[in-house]
CSV table of C-alpha atoms in Angstrom, one decimal:
chain,number,residue,atom,x,y,z
V,240,UNK,CA,56.4,-395.1,130.1
V,241,UNK,CA,58.3,-395.9,127.0
V,242,UNK,CA,58.8,-399.2,125.4
V,243,UNK,CA,60.4,-400.9,122.4
V,244,UNK,CA,60.3,-404.4,121.0
V,245,UNK,CA,63.4,-406.4,120.3
V,246,UNK,CA,62.4,-409.9,118.8
V,247,UNK,CA,59.7,-411.3,121.0
V,248,UNK,CA,60.7,-409.2,124.0
V,249,UNK,CA,59.5,-405.8,125.0
V,250,UNK,CA,61.7,-403.5,127.1
V,251,UNK,CA,59.6,-401.3,129.1
V,252,UNK,CA,60.6,-398.2,131.0
V,253,UNK,CA,57.9,-397.1,133.5
V,254,UNK,CA,58.6,-393.5,134.9
V,255,UNK,CA,58.3,-391.7,138.2
V,256,UNK,CA,54.8,-391.7,139.6
V,257,UNK,CA,53.4,-394.2,137.2
V,258,UNK,CA,51.7,-397.3,138.7
V,259,UNK,CA,53.4,-400.4,137.6
V,260,UNK,CA,50.3,-402.9,137.3
V,261,UNK,CA,48.2,-400.2,135.3
V,262,UNK,CA,51.3,-399.4,133.1
V,263,UNK,CA,52.0,-402.9,132.1
V,264,UNK,CA,48.2,-403.6,131.6
V,265,UNK,CA,48.0,-400.5,129.3
V,266,UNK,CA,51.1,-401.7,127.4
V,267,UNK,CA,49.6,-405.2,126.9
V,268,UNK,CA,46.2,-403.6,125.7
V,269,UNK,CA,47.9,-401.3,123.2
V,270,UNK,CA,50.2,-404.1,121.8
V,271,UNK,CA,47.7,-406.9,122.0
V,272,UNK,CA,49.8,-408.9,124.4
V,273,UNK,CA,47.9,-411.9,126.0
V,274,UNK,CA,50.6,-414.2,127.2
V,275,UNK,CA,54.1,-413.2,128.5
V,276,UNK,CA,56.6,-413.7,131.3
V,277,UNK,CA,57.6,-410.4,133.1
V,278,UNK,CA,60.7,-409.6,135.1
V,279,UNK,CA,61.9,-406.2,136.3
V,280,UNK,CA,64.1,-404.2,138.7
V,281,UNK,CA,63.8,-400.5,139.7
V,282,UNK,CA,62.7,-398.2,142.4
V,283,UNK,CA,59.3,-397.6,143.9
V,284,UNK,CA,57.9,-394.8,146.0
V,285,UNK,CA,54.8,-396.2,147.9
V,286,UNK,CA,52.7,-398.9,147.1
V,287,UNK,CA,51.0,-402.1,148.7
V,288,UNK,CA,51.8,-405.7,148.7
V,289,UNK,CA,50.0,-408.8,150.2
V,290,UNK,CA,50.4,-412.1,151.7
V,291,UNK,CA,47.4,-414.3,151.2
V,292,UNK,CA,45.3,-415.9,153.9
V,293,UNK,CA,43.9,-419.2,152.5
V,294,UNK,CA,41.4,-419.5,155.4
V,295,UNK,CA,40.0,-416.0,155.0
V,296,UNK,CA,40.5,-416.0,151.1
V,297,UNK,CA,41.9,-412.5,151.3
V,298,UNK,CA,45.3,-410.7,151.1
V,299,UNK,CA,46.8,-409.4,154.3
V,300,UNK,CA,47.6,-406.0,152.9
V,301,UNK,CA,51.1,-404.3,153.8
V,302,UNK,CA,51.2,-400.5,152.9
V,303,UNK,CA,54.6,-399.3,152.1
V,304,UNK,CA,55.6,-395.7,152.1
V,305,UNK,CA,58.8,-393.9,151.1
V,306,UNK,CA,61.3,-394.8,148.3
V,307,UNK,CA,62.3,-398.4,147.9
V,308,UNK,CA,64.6,-400.4,145.8
V,309,UNK,CA,62.6,-403.0,143.7
V,310,UNK,CA,65.1,-406.0,144.4
V,311,UNK,CA,63.0,-408.2,142.3
V,312,UNK,CA,59.6,-408.1,140.4
V,313,UNK,CA,58.3,-411.2,138.5
V,314,UNK,CA,55.2,-412.7,137.0
V,315,UNK,CA,53.1,-413.1,134.1
V,316,UNK,CA,50.6,-411.7,131.6
V,317,UNK,CA,47.8,-414.1,130.9
V,318,UNK,CA,44.1,-413.5,129.9
V,319,UNK,CA,40.8,-413.3,131.9
V,320,UNK,CA,37.5,-412.2,130.5
V,321,UNK,CA,39.1,-411.1,127.3
V,322,UNK,CA,41.5,-408.6,129.0
V,323,UNK,CA,45.3,-408.8,129.9
V,324,UNK,CA,45.6,-410.2,133.5
V,325,UNK,CA,48.8,-409.0,135.3
V,326,UNK,CA,50.1,-411.1,138.1
V,327,UNK,CA,53.3,-410.0,139.8
V,328,UNK,CA,55.3,-410.6,143.0
V,329,UNK,CA,58.0,-408.3,144.4
V,330,UNK,CA,60.7,-407.9,146.8
V,331,UNK,CA,61.4,-404.4,148.1
V,332,UNK,CA,64.1,-402.9,150.2
V,333,UNK,CA,63.2,-399.7,152.2
V,334,UNK,CA,65.4,-396.9,153.5
V,335,UNK,CA,66.2,-398.8,156.6
V,336,UNK,CA,67.4,-401.6,154.4
V,337,UNK,CA,64.4,-403.9,155.6
V,338,UNK,CA,63.3,-406.2,152.8
V,339,UNK,CA,59.5,-406.7,152.2
V,340,UNK,CA,57.9,-409.1,149.8
V,341,UNK,CA,54.7,-410.5,148.4
V,342,UNK,CA,51.9,-410.1,145.9
V,343,UNK,CA,51.9,-406.7,144.3
V,344,UNK,CA,48.6,-404.9,144.8
V,345,UNK,CA,49.8,-401.6,143.6
V,346,UNK,CA,53.2,-400.0,143.2
V,347,UNK,CA,54.2,-396.7,142.1
V,348,UNK,CA,57.6,-395.9,140.4
V,349,UNK,CA,60.0,-394.0,142.5
V,350,UNK,CA,62.9,-393.4,139.9
V,351,UNK,CA,62.6,-395.8,137.1
V,352,UNK,CA,61.3,-399.2,136.6
V,353,UNK,CA,63.1,-401.5,134.0
V,354,UNK,CA,60.9,-404.4,132.8
V,355,UNK,CA,61.4,-407.2,130.3
V,356,UNK,CA,58.2,-408.6,128.8
V,357,UNK,CA,58.9,-411.8,127.0
V,358,UNK,CA,55.9,-412.6,124.9
V,359,UNK,CA,54.7,-416.1,124.0
V,360,UNK,CA,52.4,-417.3,121.2
V,361,UNK,CA,49.2,-418.8,122.5
V,362,UNK,CA,46.7,-418.3,125.3
V,363,UNK,CA,46.4,-419.1,128.9
V,364,UNK,CA,43.2,-418.1,130.7
V,365,UNK,CA,42.4,-417.6,134.4
V,366,UNK,CA,39.7,-419.5,136.1
V,367,UNK,CA,38.5,-418.7,139.6
V,368,UNK,CA,39.0,-421.7,142.1
V,369,UNK,CA,36.2,-421.4,144.7
V,370,UNK,CA,38.1,-423.6,146.9
V,371,UNK,CA,41.2,-421.3,147.0
V,372,UNK,CA,39.6,-417.9,146.1
V,373,UNK,CA,42.4,-417.3,143.5
V,374,UNK,CA,42.4,-417.2,139.7
V,375,UNK,CA,44.4,-420.3,138.4
V,376,UNK,CA,46.2,-420.7,135.1
V,377,UNK,CA,44.0,-422.8,132.8
V,378,UNK,CA,45.6,-424.5,129.8
B,153,UNK,CA,50.6,-430.2,138.4
B,154,UNK,CA,49.6,-429.4,134.7
B,155,UNK,CA,51.7,-427.7,132.0
B,156,UNK,CA,51.8,-426.8,128.4
B,157,UNK,CA,54.6,-425.8,126.0
B,158,UNK,CA,54.7,-422.6,124.1
B,159,UNK,CA,57.7,-422.5,121.7
B,160,UNK,CA,60.6,-423.3,123.8
B,161,UNK,CA,58.9,-422.3,127.1
B,162,UNK,CA,56.8,-424.5,129.3
B,163,UNK,CA,54.3,-423.0,131.6
B,164,UNK,CA,53.9,-425.2,134.7
B,165,UNK,CA,51.3,-424.8,137.2
B,166,UNK,CA,52.1,-426.7,140.4
B,167,UNK,CA,49.1,-427.3,142.7
B,168,UNK,CA,48.3,-427.3,146.4
B,169,UNK,CA,50.3,-429.8,148.4
B,170,UNK,CA,52.6,-430.7,145.7
B,171,UNK,CA,56.3,-430.3,146.5
B,172,UNK,CA,58.1,-427.8,144.0
B,173,UNK,CA,61.4,-429.7,143.4
B,174,UNK,CA,60.0,-433.1,142.8
B,175,UNK,CA,57.3,-431.6,140.5
B,176,UNK,CA,59.7,-429.9,138.3
B,177,UNK,CA,62.1,-432.9,138.3
B,178,UNK,CA,59.1,-435.1,137.2
B,179,UNK,CA,58.0,-432.8,134.4
B,180,UNK,CA,61.6,-432.6,133.2
B,181,UNK,CA,61.9,-436.3,133.2
B,182,UNK,CA,58.6,-436.7,131.3
B,183,UNK,CA,59.5,-434.1,128.7
B,184,UNK,CA,63.2,-435.0,128.4
B,185,UNK,CA,64.3,-431.5,129.6
B,186,UNK,CA,68.0,-431.4,130.4
B,187,UNK,CA,68.8,-427.7,130.3
B,188,UNK,CA,66.4,-424.8,131.2
B,189,UNK,CA,66.3,-421.6,133.1
B,190,UNK,CA,63.5,-421.5,135.6
B,191,UNK,CA,61.4,-418.7,137.2
B,192,UNK,CA,58.3,-418.7,139.2
B,193,UNK,CA,56.0,-417.0,141.7
B,194,UNK,CA,53.3,-418.4,143.8
B,195,UNK,CA,52.4,-419.4,147.3
B,196,UNK,CA,54.0,-422.1,149.6
B,197,UNK,CA,52.6,-423.8,152.7
B,198,UNK,CA,55.8,-425.1,154.6
B,199,UNK,CA,59.2,-426.1,153.3
B,200,UNK,CA,62.8,-425.8,154.0
B,201,UNK,CA,65.5,-423.3,152.7
B,202,UNK,CA,69.2,-423.2,153.6
B,203,UNK,CA,72.0,-420.9,153.7
B,204,UNK,CA,75.5,-422.7,152.9
B,205,UNK,CA,78.3,-422.8,155.4
B,206,UNK,CA,81.4,-423.3,153.4
B,207,UNK,CA,83.7,-424.2,156.3
B,208,UNK,CA,81.3,-426.9,157.4
B,209,UNK,CA,80.3,-427.8,153.8
B,210,UNK,CA,76.5,-428.1,154.7
B,211,UNK,CA,73.4,-425.9,154.6
B,212,UNK,CA,72.1,-424.2,157.7
B,213,UNK,CA,68.5,-425.4,157.3
B,214,UNK,CA,65.6,-423.1,158.1
B,215,UNK,CA,62.3,-424.9,158.3
B,216,UNK,CA,59.3,-422.7,157.4
B,217,UNK,CA,55.8,-423.4,158.5
B,218,UNK,CA,52.5,-421.7,157.5
B,219,UNK,CA,51.3,-420.0,154.4
B,220,UNK,CA,53.9,-417.9,152.5
B,221,UNK,CA,54.0,-416.0,149.3
B,222,UNK,CA,56.8,-417.0,146.9
B,223,UNK,CA,58.1,-413.5,146.1
B,224,UNK,CA,60.7,-415.0,143.8
B,225,UNK,CA,61.8,-418.4,142.7
B,226,UNK,CA,64.7,-418.7,140.2
B,227,UNK,CA,67.3,-421.3,139.0
B,228,UNK,CA,68.1,-423.9,136.4
B,229,UNK,CA,67.7,-427.4,135.2
B,230,UNK,CA,71.0,-429.1,134.3
B,231,UNK,CA,72.1,-432.7,134.3
B,232,UNK,CA,74.0,-435.0,136.7
B,233,UNK,CA,74.3,-438.8,136.5
B,234,UNK,CA,72.0,-438.8,133.5
B,235,UNK,CA,69.2,-437.2,135.5
B,236,UNK,CA,67.7,-433.7,135.5
B,237,UNK,CA,69.2,-431.8,138.3
B,238,UNK,CA,67.1,-428.9,139.9
B,239,UNK,CA,68.7,-426.0,141.5
B,240,UNK,CA,66.4,-423.2,142.9
B,241,UNK,CA,66.7,-420.3,145.2
B,242,UNK,CA,63.6,-418.5,146.7
B,243,UNK,CA,62.4,-415.4,148.6
B,244,UNK,CA,59.4,-416.1,150.8
B,245,UNK,CA,57.1,-413.8,152.6
B,246,UNK,CA,55.4,-415.1,155.7
B,247,UNK,CA,52.1,-414.2,157.4
B,248,UNK,CA,54.0,-411.6,159.6
B,249,UNK,CA,55.4,-410.1,156.4
B,250,UNK,CA,59.0,-411.3,157.3
B,251,UNK,CA,61.0,-412.2,154.1
B,252,UNK,CA,63.0,-415.4,154.1
B,253,UNK,CA,65.4,-416.5,151.4
B,254,UNK,CA,68.0,-419.0,150.3
B,255,UNK,CA,68.6,-422.3,148.6
B,256,UNK,CA,65.5,-424.4,148.2
B,257,UNK,CA,65.7,-427.7,150.0
B,258,UNK,CA,61.9,-428.5,149.8
B,259,UNK,CA,58.8,-426.4,149.2
B,260,UNK,CA,55.2,-427.4,149.1
B,261,UNK,CA,52.7,-425.3,147.1
B,262,UNK,CA,50.0,-423.4,149.3
B,263,UNK,CA,47.7,-422.1,146.6
B,264,UNK,CA,49.4,-422.1,143.3
B,265,UNK,CA,52.9,-422.0,141.8
B,266,UNK,CA,53.2,-420.4,138.4
B,267,UNK,CA,56.4,-421.4,136.7
B,268,UNK,CA,58.2,-420.7,133.4
B,269,UNK,CA,60.7,-423.2,132.2
B,270,UNK,CA,62.8,-421.9,129.2
B,271,UNK,CA,64.5,-424.9,127.5
B,272,UNK,CA,67.8,-424.6,125.9
B,273,UNK,CA,69.3,-426.9,123.4
B,274,UNK,CA,72.6,-428.6,124.6
B,275,UNK,CA,73.9,-429.9,127.9
B,276,UNK,CA,75.4,-428.7,131.0
B,277,UNK,CA,76.4,-431.2,133.7
B,278,UNK,CA,77.3,-430.8,137.3
B,279,UNK,CA,80.7,-431.9,138.8
B,280,UNK,CA,81.2,-432.1,142.5
B,281,UNK,CA,83.8,-429.6,143.8
B,282,UNK,CA,85.7,-431.3,146.7
B,283,UNK,CA,87.0,-427.9,147.8
B,284,UNK,CA,83.5,-426.3,147.9
B,285,UNK,CA,81.3,-429.3,148.6
B,286,UNK,CA,78.9,-428.1,146.0
B,287,UNK,CA,78.1,-429.4,142.4
B,288,UNK,CA,79.4,-426.8,139.8
B,289,UNK,CA,78.1,-426.2,136.2
B,290,UNK,CA,80.4,-428.1,133.9
B,291,UNK,CA,80.6,-426.9,130.2
O,42,UNK,CA,84.6,-417.5,135.2
O,43,UNK,CA,83.6,-419.8,132.4
O,44,UNK,CA,80.6,-419.5,130.0
O,45,UNK,CA,79.1,-421.1,127.0
O,46,UNK,CA,76.5,-419.9,124.5
O,47,UNK,CA,73.2,-421.9,123.8
O,48,UNK,CA,71.2,-420.2,121.1
O,49,UNK,CA,70.8,-416.5,122.2
O,50,UNK,CA,71.6,-417.2,125.8
O,51,UNK,CA,74.9,-417.4,127.6
O,52,UNK,CA,75.3,-419.4,130.7
O,53,UNK,CA,77.9,-417.8,133.0
O,54,UNK,CA,79.6,-419.5,135.9
O,55,UNK,CA,81.5,-416.9,137.9
O,56,UNK,CA,83.8,-418.5,140.5
O,57,UNK,CA,84.9,-418.0,144.2
O,58,UNK,CA,86.4,-414.6,144.8
O,59,UNK,CA,85.5,-413.0,141.4
O,60,UNK,CA,83.3,-409.8,141.5
O,61,UNK,CA,80.1,-410.3,139.7
O,62,UNK,CA,79.7,-406.8,138.0
O,63,UNK,CA,83.2,-406.9,136.7
O,64,UNK,CA,83.0,-410.4,135.5
O,65,UNK,CA,79.8,-409.8,133.7
O,66,UNK,CA,81.2,-406.7,132.2
O,67,UNK,CA,84.3,-408.4,131.0
O,68,UNK,CA,82.4,-411.3,129.5
O,69,UNK,CA,80.0,-408.8,127.6
O,70,UNK,CA,83.2,-406.8,126.2
O,71,UNK,CA,84.8,-410.2,125.0
O,72,UNK,CA,81.6,-411.3,123.4
O,73,UNK,CA,80.3,-408.0,122.1
O,74,UNK,CA,77.1,-408.2,124.0
O,75,UNK,CA,75.3,-404.9,124.3
O,76,UNK,CA,71.8,-405.8,125.1
O,77,UNK,CA,70.6,-408.4,127.4
O,78,UNK,CA,68.5,-409.6,130.4
O,79,UNK,CA,70.4,-411.1,133.2
O,80,UNK,CA,69.2,-413.4,136.0
O,81,UNK,CA,71.2,-415.5,138.4
O,82,UNK,CA,71.4,-417.4,141.8
O,83,UNK,CA,74.4,-418.5,143.8
O,84,UNK,CA,76.4,-417.5,146.8
O,85,UNK,CA,78.4,-414.4,147.7
O,86,UNK,CA,81.0,-413.6,150.3
O,87,UNK,CA,81.0,-409.9,151.0
O,88,UNK,CA,79.9,-407.0,148.9
O,89,UNK,CA,77.9,-403.8,149.1
O,90,UNK,CA,74.2,-403.1,148.0
O,91,UNK,CA,72.3,-399.7,148.1
O,92,UNK,CA,69.0,-398.2,148.5
O,93,UNK,CA,68.8,-394.9,146.5
O,94,UNK,CA,68.0,-391.7,148.2
O,95,UNK,CA,66.2,-389.4,145.7
O,96,UNK,CA,66.6,-386.3,147.7
O,97,UNK,CA,70.4,-386.7,148.1
O,98,UNK,CA,70.9,-388.4,144.6
O,99,UNK,CA,73.2,-391.2,146.2
O,100,UNK,CA,72.7,-394.5,147.4
O,101,UNK,CA,72.7,-395.4,151.1
O,102,UNK,CA,75.4,-398.1,151.0
O,103,UNK,CA,75.0,-401.3,153.0
O,104,UNK,CA,78.3,-403.3,153.3
O,105,UNK,CA,77.7,-407.0,153.7
O,106,UNK,CA,80.2,-409.4,155.2
O,107,UNK,CA,80.4,-413.2,155.4
O,108,UNK,CA,78.9,-415.8,153.2
O,109,UNK,CA,75.4,-415.2,151.8
O,110,UNK,CA,73.1,-417.0,149.5
O,111,UNK,CA,72.1,-415.0,146.4
O,112,UNK,CA,68.4,-415.6,146.6
O,113,UNK,CA,67.9,-413.5,143.4
O,114,UNK,CA,70.0,-411.4,141.0
O,115,UNK,CA,68.4,-409.7,138.1
O,116,UNK,CA,68.9,-406.8,135.7
O,117,UNK,CA,70.3,-405.9,132.3
O,118,UNK,CA,73.1,-405.2,130.1
O,119,UNK,CA,72.7,-401.9,128.0
O,120,UNK,CA,75.1,-399.5,126.6
O,121,UNK,CA,76.6,-396.2,127.8
O,122,UNK,CA,79.6,-394.3,126.3
O,123,UNK,CA,80.2,-397.1,124.0
O,124,UNK,CA,80.7,-399.6,126.8
O,125,UNK,CA,78.6,-402.3,128.2
O,126,UNK,CA,76.6,-401.0,131.3
O,127,UNK,CA,75.7,-403.4,133.9
O,128,UNK,CA,72.6,-402.9,136.2
O,129,UNK,CA,71.8,-405.6,138.7
O,130,UNK,CA,69.6,-405.7,141.8
O,131,UNK,CA,69.9,-408.6,144.4
O,132,UNK,CA,68.3,-410.3,147.4
O,133,UNK,CA,70.7,-411.9,149.7
O,134,UNK,CA,70.3,-414.1,152.8
O,135,UNK,CA,73.0,-414.1,155.4
O,136,UNK,CA,74.2,-416.7,157.9
O,137,UNK,CA,71.6,-415.4,160.4
O,138,UNK,CA,68.8,-416.0,157.7
O,139,UNK,CA,68.3,-412.3,157.4
O,140,UNK,CA,67.4,-411.1,153.8
O,141,UNK,CA,69.1,-408.0,152.4
O,142,UNK,CA,68.2,-406.4,149.1
O,143,UNK,CA,68.9,-403.6,146.8
O,144,UNK,CA,71.2,-402.2,143.9
O,145,UNK,CA,74.2,-404.1,143.6
O,146,UNK,CA,77.5,-401.9,144.1
O,147,UNK,CA,79.8,-404.9,144.2
O,148,UNK,CA,79.4,-408.6,145.1
O,149,UNK,CA,82.0,-411.2,145.4
O,150,UNK,CA,81.2,-414.8,144.6
O,151,UNK,CA,81.3,-417.1,147.7
O,152,UNK,CA,81.0,-420.5,146.0
O,153,UNK,CA,79.4,-420.1,142.6
O,154,UNK,CA,77.3,-417.7,140.7
O,155,UNK,CA,75.1,-419.4,138.0
O,156,UNK,CA,73.9,-416.7,135.6
O,157,UNK,CA,71.9,-416.6,132.4
O,158,UNK,CA,72.5,-413.8,130.0
O,159,UNK,CA,69.8,-413.6,127.2
O,160,UNK,CA,71.1,-411.5,124.5
O,161,UNK,CA,68.8,-409.4,122.5
O,162,UNK,CA,69.4,-407.8,119.1
O,163,UNK,CA,69.5,-404.0,119.0
O,164,UNK,CA,70.7,-401.1,121.2
O,165,UNK,CA,69.5,-399.4,124.2
O,166,UNK,CA,71.7,-396.8,125.7
O,167,UNK,CA,71.7,-394.9,129.0
O,168,UNK,CA,71.1,-391.1,129.5
O,169,UNK,CA,71.8,-389.3,132.7
O,170,UNK,CA,68.6,-387.8,134.2
O,171,UNK,CA,69.7,-384.6,136.0
O,172,UNK,CA,66.4,-384.5,137.9
O,173,UNK,CA,66.8,-388.1,139.2
O,174,UNK,CA,70.5,-388.5,139.2
O,175,UNK,CA,70.4,-391.9,137.6
O,176,UNK,CA,71.1,-393.3,134.0
O,177,UNK,CA,67.7,-394.0,132.2
O,178,UNK,CA,67.1,-396.6,129.4
O,179,UNK,CA,66.9,-394.5,126.2
O,180,UNK,CA,65.2,-396.1,123.2
């Protein structure tokens, strides 16, 4: 990956074979980013997304193979246990033009991923909700 | 819902059972927001989206049941008749991993909705186009 | 199209029958915009999107007819050969409520397109990758 800062916004290029969640987390750790809005487009090659099941408190995982367009990728960087916490959702179009969508579990870059990371000043942490099984924004 | 302002950006957490359009409108009314860009991810439980039919000047409504990931949610706050006017489009992934998309008519939060509201200074109103049947941005 | 600047952000309304890529490029040329993040919603009537084939180094083109909601549209303005370079990905919902997604080749506005163009100071160019066949962000 390569990145550069323009005002409060980082433009991040994630390269072929790099995993998107890990790349963004590494950049946030390097740059001390703890609060940001994230949006991106690009292309992926393999990954897994999920749709949450509230009753079972787990994600139904959908493994995706092959080369796909990242039609949209959006979410946030917040903080949990002193570390940057990445939460992204995506829509992906596969070689058969079928669109998949959901919570990003892992996603490897297929050609390039072009990401904007708009940093904000301040802190938002995550607190686990026992009722929901997910980590909620805590102000 | 809960929210907090960071610079010109509000981070808004909308909670289980709350309707997203109404929650955002209420926040805008409380905070005096009349112009903003909106983007969010999260999870919904039931709602309705629509695809416009220009010939009939109405939305083909698609009612959605069950728990869904909000893969993307984007739009704007402008002003019409002195009130905040919310316009959002969404892509949603259901429990069968099928993706739905369109104009948001109503959408109830299923687990959490994590929204960024980037306020802008100025005013953009809406004017009804009789030809199109929709309310257009008016500068 | 019509547009107005609010701080560092342009709000751009693209009108019925106008092509979105060309309209945005024309606005960037007029306003001297060379670096920006782009996000929009709206409705389209016809267009073409593509999913890249890395082995063949070309897009599998999907022609789309009829009126569609633009559920999401996102990307960037950078610079290549001294001109604004537009790169957008979209998700589109058709009259049968089927969602299509991918790289925008061309997209004509069906009712209105409501776009935010957040300008950044600085320059990012594009360099052709012979290995990938695409033009990568170059810092």
